[in-house]
Tab-separated table of C-alpha atoms in Angstrom:
chain	number	residue	atom	x	y	z
A	1	UNK	CA	10.609	12.219	0.035
A	2	UNK	CA	9.160	13.365	-3.300
A	3	UNK	CA	11.978	11.677	-5.205
A	4	UNK	CA	11.399	8.398	-3.366
A	5	UNK	CA	7.686	8.593	-4.128
A	6	UNK	CA	8.405	9.149	-7.814
A	7	UNK	CA	10.854	6.252	-7.887
A	8	UNK	CA	8.191	4.049	-6.391
A	9	UNK	CA	5.805	5.231	-9.089
A	10	UNK	CA	8.512	4.454	-11.648
A	11	UNK	CA	8.725	0.856	-10.480
A	12	UNK	CA	4.984	0.587	-10.936
A	13	UNK	CA	5.246	1.787	-14.513
A	14	UNK	CA	8.063	-0.626	-15.257
A	15	UNK	CA	5.818	-3.473	-14.146
A	16	UNK	CA	3.692	-2.775	-17.211
A	17	UNK	CA	1.491	-0.303	-15.358
A	18	UNK	CA	-0.611	-3.122	-13.941
A	19	UNK	CA	0.548	-2.771	-10.383
A	20	UNK	CA	1.374	-0.519	-7.457
A	21	UNK	CA	4.818	-0.621	-5.883
A	22	UNK	CA	5.901	0.041	-2.320
A	23	UNK	CA	9.651	0.168	-2.810
A	24	UNK	CA	12.258	0.431	-5.559
A	25	UNK	CA	15.134	-1.985	-6.034
A	26	UNK	CA	18.790	-1.187	-6.441
A	27	UNK	CA	21.205	-3.059	-8.662
A	28	UNK	CA	24.957	-3.209	-9.156
A	29	UNK	CA	25.765	-2.963	-12.860
A	30	UNK	CA	29.261	-4.346	-12.261
A	31	UNK	CA	27.870	-7.371	-10.416
A	32	UNK	CA	25.345	-8.070	-13.170
A	33	UNK	CA	27.986	-7.898	-15.899
A	34	UNK	CA	30.246	-10.181	-13.867
A	35	UNK	CA	27.446	-12.740	-13.728
A	36	UNK	CA	26.942	-12.479	-17.475
A	37	UNK	CA	30.665	-13.035	-18.088
A	38	UNK	CA	30.621	-16.041	-15.778
A	39	UNK	CA	27.709	-17.607	-17.641
A	40	UNK	CA	29.400	-16.949	-20.984
A	41	UNK	CA	32.621	-18.547	-19.730
A	42	UNK	CA	30.724	-21.624	-18.564
A	43	UNK	CA	29.394	-21.894	-22.106
A	44	UNK	CA	32.926	-21.833	-23.493
A	45	UNK	CA	34.073	-24.438	-20.966
A	46	UNK	CA	31.218	-26.792	-21.897
A	47	UNK	CA	31.041	-26.126	-25.630
A	48	UNK	CA	31.361	-29.813	-26.457
A	49	UNK	CA	28.500	-30.856	-24.205
A	50	UNK	CA	25.027	-31.540	-25.601
A	51	UNK	CA	23.832	-28.420	-23.762
A	52	UNK	CA	20.101	-28.531	-23.207
A	53	UNK	CA	20.090	-32.269	-23.704
A	54	UNK	CA	22.936	-33.095	-21.327
A	55	UNK	CA	25.013	-30.190	-19.950
A	56	UNK	CA	28.347	-31.125	-18.388
A	57	UNK	CA	27.430	-29.072	-15.348
A	58	UNK	CA	24.286	-27.281	-14.265
A	59	UNK	CA	24.408	-23.541	-13.836
A	60	UNK	CA	24.058	-22.733	-10.164
A	61	UNK	CA	21.790	-19.944	-8.997
A	62	UNK	CA	21.609	-18.139	-5.712
A	63	UNK	CA	18.287	-17.033	-4.315
A	64	UNK	CA	19.918	-13.701	-3.546
A	65	UNK	CA	21.371	-13.186	-7.011
A	66	UNK	CA	18.613	-11.020	-8.356
A	67	UNK	CA	19.488	-7.742	-6.854
A	68	UNK	CA	20.942	-8.501	-3.440
A	69	UNK	CA	18.745	-6.626	-1.010
A	70	UNK	CA	15.917	-6.188	-3.500
A	71	UNK	CA	12.467	-6.525	-2.082
A	72	UNK	CA	10.912	-9.625	-3.701
A	73	UNK	CA	8.423	-8.696	-6.378
A	74	UNK	CA	5.757	-10.781	-4.677
A	75	UNK	CA	6.073	-8.467	-1.667
A	76	UNK	CA	6.997	-5.201	-3.343
A	77	UNK	CA	4.306	-5.316	-6.010
A	78	UNK	CA	0.634	-5.005	-5.262
A	79	UNK	CA	-2.124	-4.148	-7.688
A	80	UNK	CA	-5.470	-5.659	-8.304
A	81	UNK	CA	-4.871	-7.841	-11.358
A	82	UNK	CA	-1.611	-9.333	-10.120
A	83	UNK	CA	-3.029	-9.757	-6.625
A	84	UNK	CA	-6.019	-11.584	-8.082
A	85	UNK	CA	-3.711	-13.943	-9.968
A	86	UNK	CA	-1.657	-14.585	-6.861
A	87	UNK	CA	-4.727	-15.244	-4.731
A	88	UNK	CA	-6.156	-17.629	-7.304
A	89	UNK	CA	-2.781	-19.336	-7.440
A	90	UNK	CA	-2.958	-19.840	-3.683
A	91	UNK	CA	-6.623	-20.759	-3.448
A	92	UNK	CA	-6.365	-23.407	-6.103
A	93	UNK	CA	-3.527	-24.946	-4.049
A	94	UNK	CA	-1.388	-25.253	-7.117
A	95	UNK	CA	1.587	-26.499	-5.155
A	96	UNK	CA	-0.311	-29.408	-3.581
A	97	UNK	CA	1.098	-32.904	-4.042
A	98	UNK	CA	3.988	-35.174	-3.260
A	99	UNK	CA	7.361	-36.011	-4.687
A	100	UNK	CA	7.961	-32.716	-6.456
A	101	UNK	CA	5.547	-33.610	-9.288
A	102	UNK	CA	2.374	-31.768	-8.475
A	103	UNK	CA	-0.697	-31.682	-10.632
A	104	UNK	CA	-2.480	-28.427	-11.568
A	105	UNK	CA	-5.202	-29.543	-13.895
A	106	UNK	CA	-3.305	-29.863	-17.176
A	107	UNK	CA	-0.148	-28.424	-15.609
A	108	UNK	CA	2.449	-30.132	-13.454
A	109	UNK	CA	4.693	-28.285	-11.005
A	110	UNK	CA	8.279	-29.487	-11.069
A	111	UNK	CA	10.575	-28.489	-8.210
A	112	UNK	CA	14.064	-28.919	-9.652
A	113	UNK	CA	16.119	-28.032	-6.589
A	114	UNK	CA	19.005	-30.334	-5.815
A	115	UNK	CA	19.887	-31.956	-2.512
A	116	UNK	CA	20.893	-29.359	0.042
A	117	UNK	CA	19.223	-26.460	-1.753
A	118	UNK	CA	16.531	-24.655	0.233
A	119	UNK	CA	15.098	-22.272	-2.362
A	120	UNK	CA	12.496	-23.799	-4.695
A	121	UNK	CA	13.442	-24.100	-8.362
A	122	UNK	CA	9.970	-24.231	-9.881
A	123	UNK	CA	8.890	-24.677	-13.475
A	124	UNK	CA	5.425	-25.476	-14.815
A	125	UNK	CA	5.117	-28.375	-17.241
A	126	UNK	CA	2.249	-28.815	-19.691
A	127	UNK	CA	2.182	-32.178	-21.469
A	128	UNK	CA	0.038	-33.510	-24.334
A	129	UNK	CA	-3.473	-34.409	-23.172
A	130	UNK	CA	-3.262	-37.715	-25.037
A	131	UNK	CA	-0.432	-38.905	-22.832
A	132	UNK	CA	1.679	-39.511	-25.916
A	133	UNK	CA	5.333	-38.562	-26.127
A	134	UNK	CA	5.457	-34.885	-27.208
A	135	UNK	CA	6.745	-33.982	-30.650
A	136	UNK	CA	8.759	-31.051	-29.292
A	137	UNK	CA	9.454	-29.006	-26.163
A	138	UNK	CA	8.721	-25.273	-25.821
A	139	UNK	CA	10.553	-23.196	-23.219
A	140	UNK	CA	8.406	-20.172	-22.386
A	141	UNK	CA	9.177	-16.929	-20.551
A	142	UNK	CA	6.370	-14.409	-20.018
A	143	UNK	CA	6.437	-10.648	-19.662
A	144	UNK	CA	7.093	-8.504	-16.617
A	145	UNK	CA	4.960	-9.420	-13.577
A	146	UNK	CA	2.603	-11.698	-15.526
A	147	UNK	CA	5.578	-13.959	-16.160
A	148	UNK	CA	5.482	-14.841	-12.481
A	149	UNK	CA	2.202	-16.669	-13.188
A	150	UNK	CA	2.725	-18.155	-16.688
A	151	UNK	CA	0.465	-21.143	-15.984
A	152	UNK	CA	-2.405	-18.718	-15.363
A	153	UNK	CA	-1.790	-15.567	-17.418
A	154	UNK	CA	-0.567	-17.417	-20.528
A	155	UNK	CA	-2.418	-20.685	-20.058
A	156	UNK	CA	-4.810	-20.219	-23.000
A	157	UNK	CA	-2.024	-19.243	-25.381
A	158	UNK	CA	0.283	-22.074	-24.369
A	159	UNK	CA	-2.433	-24.727	-24.265
A	160	UNK	CA	-3.630	-23.792	-27.744
A	161	UNK	CA	-0.117	-23.957	-29.208
A	162	UNK	CA	0.648	-27.188	-27.354
A	163	UNK	CA	-2.535	-28.803	-28.672
A	164	UNK	CA	-1.797	-27.832	-32.274
A	165	UNK	CA	1.801	-29.009	-32.101
A	166	UNK	CA	1.476	-31.957	-29.675
A	167	UNK	CA	4.129	-30.101	-27.694
A	168	UNK	CA	5.265	-30.127	-24.096
A	169	UNK	CA	5.648	-26.656	-22.579
A	170	UNK	CA	8.116	-25.747	-19.843
A	171	UNK	CA	7.008	-22.351	-18.486
A	172	UNK	CA	9.644	-20.741	-16.267
A	173	UNK	CA	8.286	-18.239	-13.718
A	174	UNK	CA	10.381	-15.356	-12.420
A	175	UNK	CA	10.064	-12.339	-10.157
A	176	UNK	CA	10.777	-9.099	-11.941
A	177	UNK	CA	13.638	-6.746	-11.042
A	178	UNK	CA	16.200	-4.592	-12.814
A	179	UNK	CA	18.832	-7.329	-13.104
A	180	UNK	CA	17.875	-9.012	-16.356
A	181	UNK	CA	21.220	-10.835	-16.496
A	182	UNK	CA	20.468	-12.604	-13.228
A	183	UNK	CA	16.914	-13.524	-14.233
A	184	UNK	CA	18.117	-14.927	-17.561
A	185	UNK	CA	20.854	-16.976	-15.909
A	186	UNK	CA	18.409	-18.640	-13.519
A	187	UNK	CA	15.952	-19.254	-16.354
A	188	UNK	CA	18.585	-21.091	-18.411
A	189	UNK	CA	19.521	-23.152	-15.363
A	190	UNK	CA	15.908	-24.198	-14.838
A	191	UNK	CA	15.437	-25.027	-18.515
A	192	UNK	CA	18.467	-27.311	-18.479
A	193	UNK	CA	17.382	-29.004	-15.276
A	194	UNK	CA	13.847	-29.431	-16.631
A	195	UNK	CA	15.233	-31.243	-19.678
A	196	UNK	CA	17.152	-33.614	-17.419
A	197	UNK	CA	14.023	-34.253	-15.332
A	198	UNK	CA	11.841	-34.900	-18.385
A	199	UNK	CA	14.367	-37.207	-20.021
A	200	UNK	CA	15.218	-39.158	-16.877
A	201	UNK	CA	11.786	-39.387	-15.231
A	202	UNK	CA	9.332	-39.019	-18.113
A	203	UNK	CA	11.098	-40.767	-20.949
A	204	UNK	CA	11.447	-37.791	-23.299
A	205	UNK	CA	13.779	-38.649	-26.193
A	206	UNK	CA	16.969	-36.577	-26.179
A	207	UNK	CA	16.472	-35.678	-29.846
A	208	UNK	CA	13.137	-33.851	-29.338
A	209	UNK	CA	13.221	-30.436	-31.079
A	210	UNK	CA	13.340	-27.582	-28.573
A	211	UNK	CA	11.941	-24.078	-29.055
A	212	UNK	CA	12.375	-20.908	-27.010
A	213	UNK	CA	9.376	-18.558	-27.026
A	214	UNK	CA	9.232	-15.352	-24.995
A	215	UNK	CA	6.766	-12.504	-24.636
A	216	UNK	CA	7.908	-8.907	-24.051
A	217	UNK	CA	10.590	-8.949	-21.342
A	218	UNK	CA	10.587	-12.738	-21.635
A	219	UNK	CA	11.849	-12.377	-25.214
A	220	UNK	CA	14.723	-10.189	-24.028
A	221	UNK	CA	15.563	-12.712	-21.307
A	222	UNK	CA	15.682	-15.520	-23.863
A	223	UNK	CA	17.954	-13.324	-25.983
A	224	UNK	CA	20.342	-12.850	-23.065
A	225	UNK	CA	20.360	-16.577	-22.318
A	226	UNK	CA	21.053	-17.484	-25.933
A	227	UNK	CA	23.873	-14.944	-26.179
A	228	UNK	CA	25.516	-15.928	-22.899
A	229	UNK	CA	25.292	-19.710	-23.068
A	230	UNK	CA	25.200	-20.653	-26.735
A	231	UNK	CA	22.006	-22.686	-26.393
A	232	UNK	CA	20.738	-21.105	-29.606
A	233	UNK	CA	22.713	-23.689	-31.554
A	234	UNK	CA	20.653	-26.453	-29.967
A	235	UNK	CA	17.254	-24.824	-30.440
A	236	UNK	CA	15.044	-25.659	-33.402
A	237	UNK	CA	13.538	-22.188	-33.259
A	238	UNK	CA	13.505	-18.899	-31.336
A	239	UNK	CA	10.211	-16.976	-31.164
A	240	UNK	CA	10.085	-13.410	-29.841
A	241	UNK	CA	6.538	-12.128	-29.285
A	242	UNK	CA	6.419	-8.340	-28.728
A	243	UNK	CA	10.163	-8.210	-28.057
A	244	UNK	CA	10.831	-5.401	-25.582
A	245	UNK	CA	14.188	-3.688	-25.046
A	246	UNK	CA	13.140	-0.336	-23.619
A	247	UNK	CA	15.134	1.569	-21.053
A	248	UNK	CA	13.628	2.089	-17.626
A	249	UNK	CA	12.597	5.710	-18.213
A	250	UNK	CA	11.407	4.945	-21.757
A	251	UNK	CA	9.267	2.075	-20.506
A	252	UNK	CA	7.583	4.429	-18.061
A	253	UNK	CA	6.738	7.132	-20.568
A	254	UNK	CA	5.520	4.652	-23.174
A	255	UNK	CA	3.503	2.602	-20.695
A	256	UNK	CA	0.894	5.317	-20.145
A	257	UNK	CA	-1.128	3.938	-23.062
A	258	UNK	CA	-0.801	0.493	-21.520
A	259	UNK	CA	-2.269	1.737	-18.246
A	260	UNK	CA	-5.127	3.490	-19.991
A	261	UNK	CA	-5.867	0.326	-21.964
A	262	UNK	CA	-6.391	-1.491	-18.683
A	263	UNK	CA	-9.120	0.983	-17.714
A	264	UNK	CA	-11.013	1.567	-20.966
A	265	UNK	CA	-14.298	-0.324	-20.893
A	266	UNK	CA	-13.409	-1.870	-17.546
A	267	UNK	CA	-16.404	-3.185	-15.613
A	268	UNK	CA	-14.406	-5.185	-13.116
A	269	UNK	CA	-12.847	-2.602	-10.840
A	270	UNK	CA	-9.241	-2.991	-11.955
A	271	UNK	CA	-8.189	0.598	-11.434
A	272	UNK	CA	-11.769	1.826	-11.670
A	273	UNK	CA	-12.520	5.128	-10.043
A	274	UNK	CA	-8.889	6.186	-10.005
A	275	UNK	CA	-8.245	9.896	-10.329
A	276	UNK	CA	-4.606	9.284	-11.271
A	277	UNK	CA	-3.455	12.032	-13.669
A	278	UNK	CA	-1.803	9.581	-16.046
A	279	UNK	CA	0.253	11.873	-18.274
A	280	UNK	CA	1.639	14.026	-15.473
A	281	UNK	CA	2.333	11.017	-13.284
A	282	UNK	CA	4.226	9.129	-15.975
A	283	UNK	CA	6.201	12.231	-16.986
A	284	UNK	CA	7.273	12.898	-13.401
A	285	UNK	CA	8.227	9.272	-12.856
A	286	UNK	CA	10.310	9.250	-16.036
A	287	UNK	CA	12.097	12.423	-14.971
A	288	UNK	CA	12.859	10.922	-11.558
A	289	UNK	CA	14.366	7.801	-13.088
A	290	UNK	CA	16.482	9.831	-15.505
A	291	UNK	CA	17.689	12.068	-12.681
A	292	UNK	CA	19.069	9.223	-10.558
A	293	UNK	CA	20.291	7.055	-13.445
A	294	UNK	CA	18.281	3.896	-12.759
A	295	UNK	CA	18.554	1.454	-15.644
A	296	UNK	CA	18.138	-2.196	-16.502
A	297	UNK	CA	21.150	-4.447	-16.834
A	298	UNK	CA	21.807	-4.891	-19.643
A	299	UNK	CA	20.754	-1.427	-20.776
A	300	UNK	CA	19.094	-1.097	-24.184
A	301	UNK	CA	22.390	-0.132	-25.854
A	302	UNK	CA	24.246	-2.977	-24.165
A	303	UNK	CA	21.510	-5.383	-25.220
A	304	UNK	CA	21.801	-4.186	-28.820
A	305	UNK	CA	25.553	-4.883	-28.737
A	306	UNK	CA	24.980	-8.324	-27.239
A	307	UNK	CA	22.425	-9.209	-29.901
A	308	UNK	CA	24.607	-7.875	-32.723
A	309	UNK	CA	27.697	-9.785	-31.593
A	310	UNK	CA	26.151	-13.050	-30.391
A	311	UNK	CA	23.243	-13.743	-32.748
A	312	UNK	CA	24.993	-15.273	-35.724
A	313	UNK	CA	23.471	-16.203	-39.057
A	314	UNK	CA	22.504	-19.704	-37.989
A	315	UNK	CA	20.524	-18.459	-34.980
A	316	UNK	CA	18.919	-15.634	-36.947
A	317	UNK	CA	17.686	-18.040	-39.627
A	318	UNK	CA	15.552	-19.832	-37.031
A	319	UNK	CA	14.425	-16.673	-35.210
A	320	UNK	CA	10.902	-15.358	-35.783
A	321	UNK	CA	9.631	-12.024	-34.454
A	322	UNK	CA	5.887	-11.577	-33.860
A	323	UNK	CA	4.844	-7.921	-33.933
A	324	UNK	CA	1.354	-6.561	-33.170
A	325	UNK	CA	-0.234	-3.689	-35.021
A	326	UNK	CA	-1.175	-1.617	-31.954
A	327	UNK	CA	1.793	-2.125	-29.633
A	328	UNK	CA	3.705	0.865	-28.255
A	329	UNK	CA	5.956	-1.367	-26.158
A	330	UNK	CA	7.443	-3.369	-29.038
A	331	UNK	CA	11.157	-3.228	-29.969
A	332	UNK	CA	11.096	-5.545	-32.990
A	333	UNK	CA	12.356	-2.821	-35.335
A	334	UNK	CA	15.247	-2.079	-32.994
A	335	UNK	CA	16.221	-5.756	-32.921
A	336	UNK	CA	16.177	-5.986	-36.716
A	337	UNK	CA	18.262	-2.814	-37.079
A	338	UNK	CA	21.091	-4.522	-35.170
A	339	UNK	CA	21.769	-6.513	-38.362
A	340	UNK	CA	21.275	-3.902	-41.085
A	341	UNK	CA	23.865	-4.379	-43.802
A	342	UNK	CA	25.763	-7.101	-41.954
A	343	UNK	CA	23.626	-10.201	-42.263
A	344	UNK	CA	20.135	-11.367	-42.967
A	345	UNK	CA	17.934	-10.565	-39.988
A	346	UNK	CA	15.135	-12.626	-38.499
A	347	UNK	CA	11.802	-13.218	-40.186
A	348	UNK	CA	8.848	-11.157	-38.942
A	349	UNK	CA	5.151	-11.973	-38.661
A	350	UNK	CA	2.838	-8.966	-38.503
A	351	UNK	CA	-0.419	-9.439	-36.600
A	352	UNK	CA	-3.406	-7.438	-35.408
A	353	UNK	CA	-3.499	-6.965	-31.670
A	354	UNK	CA	-1.850	-5.230	-28.745
A	355	UNK	CA	0.991	-5.894	-26.336
A	356	UNK	CA	-1.381	-7.982	-24.202
A	357	UNK	CA	-2.707	-10.204	-26.996
A	358	UNK	CA	-0.889	-13.333	-25.681
A	359	UNK	CA	-2.669	-12.894	-22.338
A	360	UNK	CA	-6.187	-14.286	-22.325
A	361	UNK	CA	-8.002	-15.249	-19.124
A	362	UNK	CA	-11.417	-16.832	-19.020
A	363	UNK	CA	-13.026	-17.397	-15.647
A	364	UNK	CA	-16.119	-19.555	-15.355
A	365	UNK	CA	-17.080	-19.692	-11.685
A	366	UNK	CA	-18.974	-22.948	-12.102
A	367	UNK	CA	-15.753	-24.614	-13.213
A	368	UNK	CA	-13.728	-23.583	-10.163
A	369	UNK	CA	-13.221	-25.420	-6.884
A	370	UNK	CA	-15.474	-24.193	-4.081
A	371	UNK	CA	-12.572	-22.627	-2.200
A	372	UNK	CA	-11.680	-20.493	-5.239
A	373	UNK	CA	-15.135	-19.227	-6.170
A	374	UNK	CA	-15.264	-16.374	-3.676
A	375	UNK	CA	-11.855	-15.121	-4.737
A	376	UNK	CA	-12.720	-15.308	-8.429
A	377	UNK	CA	-16.059	-13.590	-7.819
A	378	UNK	CA	-14.288	-10.690	-6.127
A	379	UNK	CA	-11.725	-10.496	-8.934
A	380	UNK	CA	-14.432	-10.284	-11.608
A	381	UNK	CA	-16.818	-7.933	-9.825
A	382	UNK	CA	-19.468	-10.583	-9.314
A	383	UNK	CA	-19.802	-11.789	-12.904
A	384	UNK	CA	-20.403	-15.531	-13.278
A	385	UNK	CA	-18.325	-15.725	-16.450
A	386	UNK	CA	-15.699	-13.197	-17.402
A	387	UNK	CA	-12.686	-12.914	-19.650
A	388	UNK	CA	-9.690	-10.676	-20.132
A	389	UNK	CA	-8.300	-10.159	-23.601
A	390	UNK	CA	-9.298	-10.854	-27.168
A	391	UNK	CA	-9.584	-14.527	-28.068
A	392	UNK	CA	-9.920	-13.795	-31.783
A	393	UNK	CA	-6.549	-12.001	-31.845
A	394	UNK	CA	-5.048	-14.726	-29.657
A	395	UNK	CA	-6.150	-17.431	-32.110
A	396	UNK	CA	-4.427	-15.577	-34.958
A	397	UNK	CA	-1.236	-15.495	-32.900
A	398	UNK	CA	-1.525	-19.214	-32.101
A	399	UNK	CA	-2.000	-20.022	-35.787
A	400	UNK	CA	1.004	-17.918	-36.785
A	401	UNK	CA	3.252	-19.410	-34.096
A	402	UNK	CA	2.211	-22.923	-35.107
A	403	UNK	CA	2.855	-22.185	-38.772
A	404	UNK	CA	6.336	-20.920	-37.906
A	405	UNK	CA	7.119	-24.082	-35.952
A	406	UNK	CA	5.993	-26.087	-38.989
A	407	UNK	CA	8.452	-24.185	-41.183
A	408	UNK	CA	6.006	-21.903	-42.970
A	409	UNK	CA	6.812	-18.380	-44.104
A	410	UNK	CA	5.691	-15.348	-42.063
A	411	UNK	CA	2.469	-13.593	-42.954
A	412	UNK	CA	1.254	-10.027	-42.694
A	413	UNK	CA	-2.204	-10.020	-41.099
A	414	UNK	CA	-2.327	-6.376	-40.059
A	415	UNK	CA	-5.785	-4.946	-40.496
A	416	UNK	CA	-7.236	-8.403	-41.100
A	417	UNK	CA	-9.636	-8.254	-38.161
A	418	UNK	CA	-11.311	-5.495	-36.221
A	419	UNK	CA	-9.688	-5.425	-32.815
A	420	UNK	CA	-11.171	-5.088	-29.390
A	421	UNK	CA	-8.173	-3.919	-27.350
A	422	UNK	CA	-7.061	-6.230	-24.560
A	423	UNK	CA	-9.646	-5.111	-22.033
A	424	UNK	CA	-11.813	-6.751	-19.434
A	425	UNK	CA	-15.182	-7.868	-20.663
A	426	UNK	CA	-17.983	-10.070	-19.406
A	427	UNK	CA	-18.712	-12.244	-22.383
A	428	UNK	CA	-19.990	-9.139	-24.186
A	429	UNK	CA	-20.044	-9.642	-27.921
A	430	UNK	CA	-18.781	-6.824	-30.121
């Protein structure tokens, strides 16, 4: 009973310490590796195809691939911030519309499932406000848990980059679990199908430059997809923001600072009043995970080997790492060390900020539909206008990402600005 409780706590910590879990998933390492081998073989079989532009065959995904009997993250994960995002997602009726092309303000929902498929294959598409043909396409994968709601949690970041670059953004949502191979495989499948949809139905030119940008776990997932399918050759650039390749137990012990960050200066009730003994709780959870051998697939060591063997010089030349000054969950150094002495590694931009810098939410109740106002009011503790995150740090990230896409050299901005850690505030100036 105690072990099960600790494992449940461990799953909470893995989900970036934002949430509370009610069950822990299981995963077959052999099954996950078999999937990875299958995806890699499909890449070999279709090496002469135009890949993201026109794959010879689409990768198939099974709704049960990600962990078999795993409890879906949407059911297994609670927590106030994630629950608020999910409720807003529902209240705004983001999936309303006809014909599989559903409008969400500036975002469109594309359901890419094929005839006969019952499980939705959703991506979120952000197109230039001008209505002009985009200059490039960005494929985005967010971090654990928040990546399930990329059109909400990362909307400010993606909209700012898209505006600067006249880019279209394909944000691929996913439910988190331990099988990172399976998540990456489905993400690649959706990216390929999204390209087909945009070219066939929206007139996107096949020669548009394509970029892969991922935050935290999303960066690792992009890395797996690039290694397994060879799409890196077709990408104009690969951007890893706060690349994370921690083991399960390591993520738990390091995430204690992340959880505390969510509570410092918090006026909104996210975790407020909790008597949780953070250090003891995280230590016990880490011990429980180590005792039973739970681990991600691929494990950190396996991921290092994959990166070292599959990221060749051509891919590395167009890879940019974005590392924040105050980020205990960053594995950028580990990624770079995979190439010490063998080849030139990726370029690195150093920025002020924290692991949550790419996440900026700004809620103005007057701007919301009537049916969403009550939900948003509850989520923000009654404030009429509220925000999460640091827009100043976000703008520096947007500028650096845009400069990279324009071919400019990386910069070192550490210490350039005084940081307000990614905390909840209510339009309170520093």
